[in-house]
mmCIF file of C-alpha atoms in Angstrom:
data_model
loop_
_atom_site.group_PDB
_atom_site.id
_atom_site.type_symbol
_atom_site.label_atom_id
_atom_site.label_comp_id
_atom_site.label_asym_id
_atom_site.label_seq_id
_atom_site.Cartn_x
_atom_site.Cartn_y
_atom_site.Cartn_z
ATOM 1 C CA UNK M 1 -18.578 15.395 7.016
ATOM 2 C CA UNK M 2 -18.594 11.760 8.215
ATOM 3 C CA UNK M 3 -16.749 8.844 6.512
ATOM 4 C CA UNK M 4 -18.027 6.984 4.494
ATOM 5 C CA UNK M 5 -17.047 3.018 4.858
ATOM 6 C CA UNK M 6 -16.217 1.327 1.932
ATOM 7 C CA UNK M 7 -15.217 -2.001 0.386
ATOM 8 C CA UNK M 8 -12.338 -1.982 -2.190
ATOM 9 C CA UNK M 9 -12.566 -4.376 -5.042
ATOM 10 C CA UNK M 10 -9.097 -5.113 -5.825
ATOM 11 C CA UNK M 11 -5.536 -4.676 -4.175
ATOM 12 C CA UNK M 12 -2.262 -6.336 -4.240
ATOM 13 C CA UNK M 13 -1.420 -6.235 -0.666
ATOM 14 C CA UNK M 14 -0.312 -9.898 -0.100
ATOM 15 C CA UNK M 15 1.990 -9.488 -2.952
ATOM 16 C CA UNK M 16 3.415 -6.793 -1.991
ATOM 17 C CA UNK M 17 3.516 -8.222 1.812
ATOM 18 C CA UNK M 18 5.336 -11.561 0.511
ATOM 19 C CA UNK M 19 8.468 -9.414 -0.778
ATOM 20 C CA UNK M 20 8.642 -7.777 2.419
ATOM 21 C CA UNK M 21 12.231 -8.171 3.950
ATOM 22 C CA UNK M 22 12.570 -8.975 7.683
ATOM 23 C CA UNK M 23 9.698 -8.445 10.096
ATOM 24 C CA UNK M 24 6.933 -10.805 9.813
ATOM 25 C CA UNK M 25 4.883 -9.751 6.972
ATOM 26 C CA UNK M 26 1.624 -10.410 8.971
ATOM 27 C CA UNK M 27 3.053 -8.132 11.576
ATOM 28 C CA UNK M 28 4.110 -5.659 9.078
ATOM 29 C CA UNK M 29 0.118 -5.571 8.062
ATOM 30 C CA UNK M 30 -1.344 -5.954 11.657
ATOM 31 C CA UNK M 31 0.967 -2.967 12.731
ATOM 32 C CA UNK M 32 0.894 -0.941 10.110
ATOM 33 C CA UNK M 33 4.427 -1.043 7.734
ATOM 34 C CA UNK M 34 6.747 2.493 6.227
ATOM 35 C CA UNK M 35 5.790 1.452 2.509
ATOM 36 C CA UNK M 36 3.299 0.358 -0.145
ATOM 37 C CA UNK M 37 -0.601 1.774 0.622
ATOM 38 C CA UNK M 38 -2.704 -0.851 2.688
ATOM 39 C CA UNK M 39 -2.366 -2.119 6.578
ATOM 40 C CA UNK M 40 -4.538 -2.511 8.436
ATOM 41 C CA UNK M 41 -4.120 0.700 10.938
ATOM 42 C CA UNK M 42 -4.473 2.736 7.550
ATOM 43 C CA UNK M 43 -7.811 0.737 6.411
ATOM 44 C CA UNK M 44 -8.604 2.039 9.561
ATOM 45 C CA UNK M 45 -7.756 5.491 9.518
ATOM 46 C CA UNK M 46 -9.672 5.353 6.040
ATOM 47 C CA UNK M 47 -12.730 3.622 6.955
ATOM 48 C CA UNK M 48 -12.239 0.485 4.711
ATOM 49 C CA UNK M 49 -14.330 -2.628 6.120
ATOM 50 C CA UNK M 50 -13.441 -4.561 3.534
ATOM 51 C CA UNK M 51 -11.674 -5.959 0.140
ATOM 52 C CA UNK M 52 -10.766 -8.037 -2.527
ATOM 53 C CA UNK M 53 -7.010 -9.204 -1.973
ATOM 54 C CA UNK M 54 -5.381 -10.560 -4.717
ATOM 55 C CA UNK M 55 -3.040 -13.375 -5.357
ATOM 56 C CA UNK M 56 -0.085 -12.408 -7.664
ATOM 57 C CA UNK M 57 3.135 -14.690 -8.547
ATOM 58 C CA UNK M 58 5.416 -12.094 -11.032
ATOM 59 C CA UNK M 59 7.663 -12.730 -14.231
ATOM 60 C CA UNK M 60 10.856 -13.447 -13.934
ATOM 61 C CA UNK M 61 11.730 -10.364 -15.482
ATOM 62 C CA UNK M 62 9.357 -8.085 -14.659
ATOM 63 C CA UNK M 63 7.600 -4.570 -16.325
ATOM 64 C CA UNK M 64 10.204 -1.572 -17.127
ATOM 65 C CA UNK M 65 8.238 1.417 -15.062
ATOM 66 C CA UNK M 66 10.442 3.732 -17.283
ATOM 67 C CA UNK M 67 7.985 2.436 -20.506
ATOM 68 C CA UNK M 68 5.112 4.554 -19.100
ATOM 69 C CA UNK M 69 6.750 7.888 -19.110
ATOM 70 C CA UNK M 70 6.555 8.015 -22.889
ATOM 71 C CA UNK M 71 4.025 9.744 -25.074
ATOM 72 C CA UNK M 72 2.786 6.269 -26.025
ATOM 73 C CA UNK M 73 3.476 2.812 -24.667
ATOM 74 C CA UNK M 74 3.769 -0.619 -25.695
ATOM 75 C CA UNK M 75 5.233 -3.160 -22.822
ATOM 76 C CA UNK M 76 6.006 -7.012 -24.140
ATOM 77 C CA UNK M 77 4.173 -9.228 -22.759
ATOM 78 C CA UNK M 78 6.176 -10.720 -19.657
ATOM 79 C CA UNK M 79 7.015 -14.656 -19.806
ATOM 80 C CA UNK M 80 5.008 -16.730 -18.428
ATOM 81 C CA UNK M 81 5.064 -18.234 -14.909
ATOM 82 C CA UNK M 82 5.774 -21.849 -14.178
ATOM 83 C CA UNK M 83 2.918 -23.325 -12.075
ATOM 84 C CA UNK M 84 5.891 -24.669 -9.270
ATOM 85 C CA UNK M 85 6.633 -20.766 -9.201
ATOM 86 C CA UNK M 86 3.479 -19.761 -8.783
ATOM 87 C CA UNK M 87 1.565 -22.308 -6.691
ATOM 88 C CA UNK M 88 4.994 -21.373 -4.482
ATOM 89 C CA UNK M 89 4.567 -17.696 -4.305
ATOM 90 C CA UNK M 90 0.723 -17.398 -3.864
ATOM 91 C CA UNK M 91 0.851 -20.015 -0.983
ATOM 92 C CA UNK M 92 3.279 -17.836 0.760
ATOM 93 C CA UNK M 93 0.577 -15.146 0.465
ATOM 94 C CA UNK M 94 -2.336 -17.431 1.456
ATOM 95 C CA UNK M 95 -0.055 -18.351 4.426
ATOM 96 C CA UNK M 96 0.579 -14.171 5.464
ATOM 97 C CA UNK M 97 -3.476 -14.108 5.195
ATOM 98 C CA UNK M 98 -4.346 -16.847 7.140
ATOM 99 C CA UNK M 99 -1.442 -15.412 10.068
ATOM 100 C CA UNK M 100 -2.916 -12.179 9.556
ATOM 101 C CA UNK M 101 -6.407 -13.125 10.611
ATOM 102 C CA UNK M 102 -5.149 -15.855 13.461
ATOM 103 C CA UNK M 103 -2.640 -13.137 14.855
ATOM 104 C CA UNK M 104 -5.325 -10.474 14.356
ATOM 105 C CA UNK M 105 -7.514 -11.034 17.697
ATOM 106 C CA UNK M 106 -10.408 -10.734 15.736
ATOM 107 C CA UNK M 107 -9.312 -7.566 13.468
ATOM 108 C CA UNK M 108 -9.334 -9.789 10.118
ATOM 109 C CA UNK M 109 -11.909 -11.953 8.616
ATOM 110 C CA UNK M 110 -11.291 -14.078 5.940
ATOM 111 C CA UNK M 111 -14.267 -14.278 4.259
ATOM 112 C CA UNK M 112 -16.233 -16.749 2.035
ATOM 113 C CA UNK M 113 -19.740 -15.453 1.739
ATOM 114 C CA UNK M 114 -21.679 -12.426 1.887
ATOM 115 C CA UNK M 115 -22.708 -13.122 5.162
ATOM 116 C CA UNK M 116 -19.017 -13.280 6.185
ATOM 117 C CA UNK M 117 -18.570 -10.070 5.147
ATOM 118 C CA UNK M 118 -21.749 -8.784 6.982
ATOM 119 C CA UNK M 119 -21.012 -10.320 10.179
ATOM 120 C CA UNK M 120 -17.203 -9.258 9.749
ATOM 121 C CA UNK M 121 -18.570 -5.598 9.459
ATOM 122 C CA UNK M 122 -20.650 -5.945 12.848
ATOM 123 C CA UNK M 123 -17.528 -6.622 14.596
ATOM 124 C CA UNK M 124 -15.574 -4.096 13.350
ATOM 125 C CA UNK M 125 -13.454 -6.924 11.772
ATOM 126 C CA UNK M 126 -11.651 -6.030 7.985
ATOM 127 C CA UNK M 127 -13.378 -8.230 5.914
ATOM 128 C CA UNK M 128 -11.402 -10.032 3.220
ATOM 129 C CA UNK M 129 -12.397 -12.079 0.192
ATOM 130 C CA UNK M 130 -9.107 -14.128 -1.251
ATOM 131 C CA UNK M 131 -8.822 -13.132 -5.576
ATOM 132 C CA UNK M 132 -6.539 -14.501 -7.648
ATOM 133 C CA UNK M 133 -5.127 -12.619 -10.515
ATOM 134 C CA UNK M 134 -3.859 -14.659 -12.885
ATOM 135 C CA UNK M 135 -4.023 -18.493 -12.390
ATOM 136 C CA UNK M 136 -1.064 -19.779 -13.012
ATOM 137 C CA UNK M 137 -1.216 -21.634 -9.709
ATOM 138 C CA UNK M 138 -4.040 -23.483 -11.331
ATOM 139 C CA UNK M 139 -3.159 -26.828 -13.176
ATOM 140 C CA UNK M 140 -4.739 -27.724 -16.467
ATOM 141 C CA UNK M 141 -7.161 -30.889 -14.714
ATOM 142 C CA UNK M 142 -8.206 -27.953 -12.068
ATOM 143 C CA UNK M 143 -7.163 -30.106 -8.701
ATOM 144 C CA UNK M 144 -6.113 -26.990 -7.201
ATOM 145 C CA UNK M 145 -8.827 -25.260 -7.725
ATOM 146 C CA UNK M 146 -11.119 -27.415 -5.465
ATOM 147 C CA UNK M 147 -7.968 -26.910 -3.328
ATOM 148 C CA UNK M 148 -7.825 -23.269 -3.388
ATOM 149 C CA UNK M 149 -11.938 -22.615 -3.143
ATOM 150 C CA UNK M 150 -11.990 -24.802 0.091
ATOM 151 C CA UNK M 151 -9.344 -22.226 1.450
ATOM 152 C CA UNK M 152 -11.100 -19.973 0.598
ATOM 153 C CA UNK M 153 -10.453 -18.516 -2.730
ATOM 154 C CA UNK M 154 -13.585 -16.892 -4.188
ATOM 155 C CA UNK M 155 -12.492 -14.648 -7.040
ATOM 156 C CA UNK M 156 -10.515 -15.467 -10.319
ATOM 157 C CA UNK M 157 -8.877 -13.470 -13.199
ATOM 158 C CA UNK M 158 -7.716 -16.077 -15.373
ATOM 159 C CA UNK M 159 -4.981 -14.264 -16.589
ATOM 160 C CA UNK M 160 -2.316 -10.981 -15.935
ATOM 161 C CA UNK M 161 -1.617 -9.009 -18.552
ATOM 162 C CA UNK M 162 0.373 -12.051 -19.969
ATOM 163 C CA UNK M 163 -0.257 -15.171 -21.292
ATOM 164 C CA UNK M 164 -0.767 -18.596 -19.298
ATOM 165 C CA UNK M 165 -2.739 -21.974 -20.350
ATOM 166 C CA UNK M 166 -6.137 -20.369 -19.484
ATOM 167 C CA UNK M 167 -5.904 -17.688 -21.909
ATOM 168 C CA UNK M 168 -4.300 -14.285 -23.654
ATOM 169 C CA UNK M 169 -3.870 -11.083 -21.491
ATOM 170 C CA UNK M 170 -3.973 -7.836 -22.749
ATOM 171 C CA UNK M 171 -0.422 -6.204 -23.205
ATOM 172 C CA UNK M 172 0.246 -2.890 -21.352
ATOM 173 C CA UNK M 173 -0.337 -0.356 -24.444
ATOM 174 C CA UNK M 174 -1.213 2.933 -24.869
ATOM 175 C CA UNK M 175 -3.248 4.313 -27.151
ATOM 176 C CA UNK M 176 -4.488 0.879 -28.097
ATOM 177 C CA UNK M 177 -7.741 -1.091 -28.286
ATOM 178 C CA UNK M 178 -8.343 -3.754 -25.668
ATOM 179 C CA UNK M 179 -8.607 -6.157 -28.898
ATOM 180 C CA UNK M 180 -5.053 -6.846 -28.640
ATOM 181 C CA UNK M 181 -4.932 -10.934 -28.830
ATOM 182 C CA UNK M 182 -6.558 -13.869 -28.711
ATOM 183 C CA UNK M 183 -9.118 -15.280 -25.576
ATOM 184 C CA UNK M 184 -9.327 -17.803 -23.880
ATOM 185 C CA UNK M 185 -8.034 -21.393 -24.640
ATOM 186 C CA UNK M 186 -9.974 -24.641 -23.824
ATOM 187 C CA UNK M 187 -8.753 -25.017 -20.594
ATOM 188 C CA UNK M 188 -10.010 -21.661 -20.000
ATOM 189 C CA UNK M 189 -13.438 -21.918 -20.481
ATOM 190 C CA UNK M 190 -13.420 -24.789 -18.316
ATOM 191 C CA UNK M 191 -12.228 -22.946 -15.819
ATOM 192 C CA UNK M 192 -14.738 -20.453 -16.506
ATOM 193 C CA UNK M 193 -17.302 -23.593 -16.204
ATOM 194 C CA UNK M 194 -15.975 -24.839 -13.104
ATOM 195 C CA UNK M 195 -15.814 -21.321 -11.408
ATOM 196 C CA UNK M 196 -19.379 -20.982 -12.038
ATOM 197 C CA UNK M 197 -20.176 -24.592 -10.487
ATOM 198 C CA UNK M 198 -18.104 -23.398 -7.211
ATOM 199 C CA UNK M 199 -19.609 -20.188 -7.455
ATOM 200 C CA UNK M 200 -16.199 -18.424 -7.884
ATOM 201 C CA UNK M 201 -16.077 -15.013 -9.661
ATOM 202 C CA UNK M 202 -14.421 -14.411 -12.807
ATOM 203 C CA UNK M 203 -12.631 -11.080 -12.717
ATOM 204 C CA UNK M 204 -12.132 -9.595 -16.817
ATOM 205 C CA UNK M 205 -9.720 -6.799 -15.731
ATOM 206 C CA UNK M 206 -6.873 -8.048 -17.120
ATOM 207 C CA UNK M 207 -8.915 -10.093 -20.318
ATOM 208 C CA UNK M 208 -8.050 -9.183 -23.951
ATOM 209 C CA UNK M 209 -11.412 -8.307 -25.407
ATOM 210 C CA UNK M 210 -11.756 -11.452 -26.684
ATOM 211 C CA UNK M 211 -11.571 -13.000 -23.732
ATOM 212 C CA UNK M 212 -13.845 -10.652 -22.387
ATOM 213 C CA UNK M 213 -16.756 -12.300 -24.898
ATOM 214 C CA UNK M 214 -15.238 -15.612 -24.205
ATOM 215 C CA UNK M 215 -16.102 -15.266 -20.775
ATOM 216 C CA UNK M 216 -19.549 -13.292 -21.719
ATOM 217 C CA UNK M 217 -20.720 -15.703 -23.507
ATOM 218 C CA UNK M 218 -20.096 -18.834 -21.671
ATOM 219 C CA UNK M 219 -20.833 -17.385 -17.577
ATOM 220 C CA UNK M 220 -24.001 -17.450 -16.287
ATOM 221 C CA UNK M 221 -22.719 -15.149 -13.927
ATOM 222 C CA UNK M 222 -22.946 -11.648 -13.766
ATOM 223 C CA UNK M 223 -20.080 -10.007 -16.003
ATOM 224 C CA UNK M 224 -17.227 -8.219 -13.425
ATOM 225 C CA UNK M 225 -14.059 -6.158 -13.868
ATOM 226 C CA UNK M 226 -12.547 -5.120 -10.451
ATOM 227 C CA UNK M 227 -9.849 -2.751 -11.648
ATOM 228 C CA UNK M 228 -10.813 -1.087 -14.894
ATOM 229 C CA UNK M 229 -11.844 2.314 -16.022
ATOM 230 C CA UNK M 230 -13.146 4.279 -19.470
ATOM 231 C CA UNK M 231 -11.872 3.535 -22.768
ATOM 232 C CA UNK M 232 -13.218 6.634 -23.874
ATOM 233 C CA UNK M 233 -11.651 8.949 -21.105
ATOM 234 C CA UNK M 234 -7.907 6.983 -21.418
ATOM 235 C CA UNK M 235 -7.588 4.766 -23.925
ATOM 236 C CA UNK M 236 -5.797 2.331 -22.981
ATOM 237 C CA UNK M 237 -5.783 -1.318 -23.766
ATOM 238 C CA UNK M 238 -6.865 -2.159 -19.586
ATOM 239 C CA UNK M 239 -9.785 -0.217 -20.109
ATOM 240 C CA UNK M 240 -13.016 -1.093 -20.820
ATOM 241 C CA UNK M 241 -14.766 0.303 -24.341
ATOM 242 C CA UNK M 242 -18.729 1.048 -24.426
ATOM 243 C CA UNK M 243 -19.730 -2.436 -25.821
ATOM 244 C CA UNK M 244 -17.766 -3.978 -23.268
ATOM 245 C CA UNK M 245 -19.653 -1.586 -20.860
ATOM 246 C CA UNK M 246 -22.906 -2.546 -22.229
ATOM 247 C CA UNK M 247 -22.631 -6.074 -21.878
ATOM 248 C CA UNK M 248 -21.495 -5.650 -18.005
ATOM 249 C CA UNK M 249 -24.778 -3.621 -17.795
ATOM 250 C CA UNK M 250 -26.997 -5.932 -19.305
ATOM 251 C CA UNK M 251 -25.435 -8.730 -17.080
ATOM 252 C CA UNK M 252 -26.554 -6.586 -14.351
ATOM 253 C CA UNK M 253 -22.767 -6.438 -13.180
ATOM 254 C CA UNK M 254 -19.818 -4.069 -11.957
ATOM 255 C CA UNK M 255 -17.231 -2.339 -12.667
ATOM 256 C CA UNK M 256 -14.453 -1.357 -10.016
ATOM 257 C CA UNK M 257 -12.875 2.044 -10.436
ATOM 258 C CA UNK M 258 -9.284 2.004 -10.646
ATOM 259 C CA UNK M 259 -7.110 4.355 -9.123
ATOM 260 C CA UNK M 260 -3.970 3.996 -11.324
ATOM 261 C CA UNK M 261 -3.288 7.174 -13.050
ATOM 262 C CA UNK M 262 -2.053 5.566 -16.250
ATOM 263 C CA UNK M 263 -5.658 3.978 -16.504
ATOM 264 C CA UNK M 264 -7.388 7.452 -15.422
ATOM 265 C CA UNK M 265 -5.518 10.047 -17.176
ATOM 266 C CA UNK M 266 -6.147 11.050 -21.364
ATOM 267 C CA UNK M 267 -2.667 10.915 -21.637
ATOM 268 C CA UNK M 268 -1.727 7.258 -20.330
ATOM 269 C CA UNK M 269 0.917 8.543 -17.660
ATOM 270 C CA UNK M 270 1.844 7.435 -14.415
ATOM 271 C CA UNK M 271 1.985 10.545 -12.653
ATOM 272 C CA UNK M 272 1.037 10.811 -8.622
ATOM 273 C CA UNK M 273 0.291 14.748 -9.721
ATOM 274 C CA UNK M 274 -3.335 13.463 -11.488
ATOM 275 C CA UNK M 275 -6.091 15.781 -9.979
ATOM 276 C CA UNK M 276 -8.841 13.433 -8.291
ATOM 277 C CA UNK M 277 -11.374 15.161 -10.653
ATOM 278 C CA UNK M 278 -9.802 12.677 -13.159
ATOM 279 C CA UNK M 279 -11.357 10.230 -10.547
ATOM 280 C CA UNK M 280 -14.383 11.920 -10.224
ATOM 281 C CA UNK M 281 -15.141 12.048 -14.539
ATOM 282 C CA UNK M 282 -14.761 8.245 -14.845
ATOM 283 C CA UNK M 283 -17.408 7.631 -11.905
ATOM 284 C CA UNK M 284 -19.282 10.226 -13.511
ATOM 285 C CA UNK M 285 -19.420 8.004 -16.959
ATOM 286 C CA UNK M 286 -19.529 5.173 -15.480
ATOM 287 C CA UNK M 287 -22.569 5.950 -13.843
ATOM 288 C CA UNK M 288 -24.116 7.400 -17.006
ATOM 289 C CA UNK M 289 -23.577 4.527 -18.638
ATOM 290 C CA UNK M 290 -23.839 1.042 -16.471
ATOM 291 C CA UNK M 291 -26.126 3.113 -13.830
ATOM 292 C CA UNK M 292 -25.877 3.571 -9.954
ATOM 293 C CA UNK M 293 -25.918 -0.001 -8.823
ATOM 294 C CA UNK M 294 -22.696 -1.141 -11.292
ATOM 295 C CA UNK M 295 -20.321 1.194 -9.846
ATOM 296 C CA UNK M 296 -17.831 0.172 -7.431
ATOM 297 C CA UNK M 297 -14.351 1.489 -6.433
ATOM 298 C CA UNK M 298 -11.131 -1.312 -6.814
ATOM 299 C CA UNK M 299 -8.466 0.692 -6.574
ATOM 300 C CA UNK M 300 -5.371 -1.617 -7.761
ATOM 301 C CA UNK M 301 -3.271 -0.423 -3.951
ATOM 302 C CA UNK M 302 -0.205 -1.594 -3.593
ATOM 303 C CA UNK M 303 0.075 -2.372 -7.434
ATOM 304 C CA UNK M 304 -0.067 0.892 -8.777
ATOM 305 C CA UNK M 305 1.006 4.901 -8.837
ATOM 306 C CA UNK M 306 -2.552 6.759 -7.476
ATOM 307 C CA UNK M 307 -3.259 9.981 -7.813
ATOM 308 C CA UNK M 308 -1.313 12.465 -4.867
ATOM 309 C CA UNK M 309 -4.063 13.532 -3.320
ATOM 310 C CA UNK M 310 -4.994 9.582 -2.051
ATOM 311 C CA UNK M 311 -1.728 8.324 -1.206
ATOM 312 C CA UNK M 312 -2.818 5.675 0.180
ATOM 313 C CA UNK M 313 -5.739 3.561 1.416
ATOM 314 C CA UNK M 314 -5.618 6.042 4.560
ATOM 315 C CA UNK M 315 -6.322 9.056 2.154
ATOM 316 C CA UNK M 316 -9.355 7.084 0.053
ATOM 317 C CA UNK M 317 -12.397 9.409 2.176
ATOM 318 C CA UNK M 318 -10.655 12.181 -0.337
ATOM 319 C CA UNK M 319 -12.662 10.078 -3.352
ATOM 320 C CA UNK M 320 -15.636 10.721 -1.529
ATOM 321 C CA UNK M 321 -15.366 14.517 -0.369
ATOM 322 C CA UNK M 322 -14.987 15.152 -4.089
ATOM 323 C CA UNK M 323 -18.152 12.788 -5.111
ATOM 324 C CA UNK M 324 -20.339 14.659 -2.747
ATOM 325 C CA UNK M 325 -18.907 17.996 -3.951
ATOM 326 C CA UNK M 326 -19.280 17.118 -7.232
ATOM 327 C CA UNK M 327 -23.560 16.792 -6.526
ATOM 328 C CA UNK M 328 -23.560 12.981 -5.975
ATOM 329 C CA UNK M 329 -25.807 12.647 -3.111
ATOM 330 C CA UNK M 330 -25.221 10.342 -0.025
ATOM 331 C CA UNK M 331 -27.463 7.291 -1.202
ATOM 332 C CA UNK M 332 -25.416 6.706 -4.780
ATOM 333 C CA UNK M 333 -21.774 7.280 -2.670
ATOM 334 C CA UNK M 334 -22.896 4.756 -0.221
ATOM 335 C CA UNK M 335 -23.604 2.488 -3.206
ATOM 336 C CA UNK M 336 -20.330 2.967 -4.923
ATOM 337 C CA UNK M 337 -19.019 2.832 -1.520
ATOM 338 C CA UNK M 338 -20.330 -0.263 -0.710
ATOM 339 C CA UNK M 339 -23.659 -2.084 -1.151
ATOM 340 C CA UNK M 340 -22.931 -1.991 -4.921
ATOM 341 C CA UNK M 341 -20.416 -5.149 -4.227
ATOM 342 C CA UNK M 342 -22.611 -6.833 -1.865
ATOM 343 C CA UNK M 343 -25.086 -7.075 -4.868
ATOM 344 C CA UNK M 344 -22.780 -8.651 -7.227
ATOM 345 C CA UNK M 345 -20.924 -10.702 -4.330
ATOM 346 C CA UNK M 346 -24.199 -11.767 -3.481
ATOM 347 C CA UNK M 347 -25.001 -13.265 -7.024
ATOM 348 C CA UNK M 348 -21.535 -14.518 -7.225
ATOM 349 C CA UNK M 349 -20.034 -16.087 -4.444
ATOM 350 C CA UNK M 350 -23.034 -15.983 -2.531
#
């Protein structure tokens, strides 16, 4: 069967870049690198043409992997992160972007529209929209902001799963509710404000749910979570429940599969040895319940344990093989593949 091309809503691959030890990092990408799950001669091999790469500065002390092994989970919530840190740290990522595209001969596109990521396409470039996840590099007036949007930033989560002056994440916690905390503060819902005057999307992955109808009710944006999956298939406190699906619906927006297994499996567990008909049930209710143009893949690479059978962004076509086996036809996997983020891009960012 043919590939399919796709664009990938969410990945950590300039985090993981920026803690890369000797080579380049930019190289290490360009070239293709030993570890993690994106470069670009995989995105190749696996026909993605695009994504959303995220900004990330970490905790100083950081999430205990050995928490998720348990029956049932409940992870503090890390400390926050000074804005020094993490105005440092994500520059150092914006910098291994912007090498990445000038070493790339034409390979990467940073881009800032839709038509950036159409014309990227035509070439045959990797198209790449900058997200931040968590702002912490943000100040409280929003001077970076204006900063960051004329470099080219075009996607926000306000927060992590941790707490910052924007707002309350929701704590890594299984079984749990996503109504684990409070929203978002005032500075928040400015940001929120001045996102939508810049035309900046707000990402809700990471939201507690009241920062979910924080952000609901003051947007006049469509609603979007990048990385999140069914409450009802894994309840966990990162997924979203049916009211929160309903609202994205009636906002005519998205939601971006994630490929972590402790957000896909009924049993919270990180586990590479998830079947990808785990995958293939939470497309299947998402579809039933936001319909086929709010579907969208973000897997969470290079930030999280996918299922065996992916690996990596090289092994992503196996998503699609089991779609079309499952009955979807060629028109709906070519909208969760792709067009279904050009939609909401489109009303976004523009």
């Amino acid at each position: 069967m043919p590939q399919v091309p796709f664009f990938d809503g969410h990945n950590d691959a300039l985090f993981r870049l920026s803690e890369s030890q000797g080579a380049d990092p930019h190289l290490l990408f360009l070239n293709g690198r030993l570890d993690g799950h994106i470069d670009l001669p995989r995105a190749r091999e696996g026909k993605m043409v695009g994504g959303i790469f995220a900004l990330y500065a970490p905790s100083k002390s950081g999430l205990d992997l050995n928490i998720f092994k348990g029956k049932s989970y409940d992870c503090p919530l890390p400390p926050e992160v000074p804005l020094a840190d993490a105005s440092r740290i994500m520059m150092r990522q914006i910098a291994i972007l912007l090498r990445s595209v000038a070493a790339s001969n034409g390979s990467v596109s940073l881009c800032r529209t839709v038509a950036d990521i159409r014309d990227a396409r035509q070439r045959g470039a990797l198209a790449i929209v900058l997200h931040m996840e968590g702002a912490e590099a943000i100040d409280a007036d929003l001077d970076m902001l204006d900063v960051l949007h004329a470099a080219g930033l075009r996607s926000i989560g306000p927060v992590w799963s941790r707490n910052n002056i924007f707002g309350h994440g929701v704590p890594m916690r299984f079984p749990s509710s996503p109504d684990a905390g409070a929203g978002l503060t005032d500075a928040g819902k400015r940001l929120v404000r001045a996102c939508n005057d810049l035309r900046i999307m707000i990402d809700l992955s990471h939201l507690t749910e009241r920062g979910f109808w924080d952000v609901a009710r003051l947007t006049n944006a469509p609603l979007v979570a990048t990385h999140s999956n069914v409450h009802d298939l894994s309840p966990s406190s990162r997924n979203l429940t049916r009211r929160q699906l309903d609202a994205i619906r009636d906002s005519d927006g998205i939601v971006g599969l994630n490929l972590a297994t402790c957000f896909l499996r009924s049993d919270g567990q990180m586990d590479e040895d998830t079947s990808i008909e785990v995958v293939v049930q939470h497309v299947e209710a998402l579809v039933e319940h936001l319909g086929e143009t709010r579907v969208a893949l973000g897997s969470d690479f290079d930030g999280a344990v996918v299922p065996k059978a992916i690996g990596s962004v090289a092994g992503s076509q196996a998503i699609f093989s089991a779609l079309r086996a499952k009955g979807f036809d060629d028109g709906l996997i070519e909208k969760i593949a792709f067009s279904n983020w050009l939609r909401v891009l489109q009303q976004t960012i523009g």
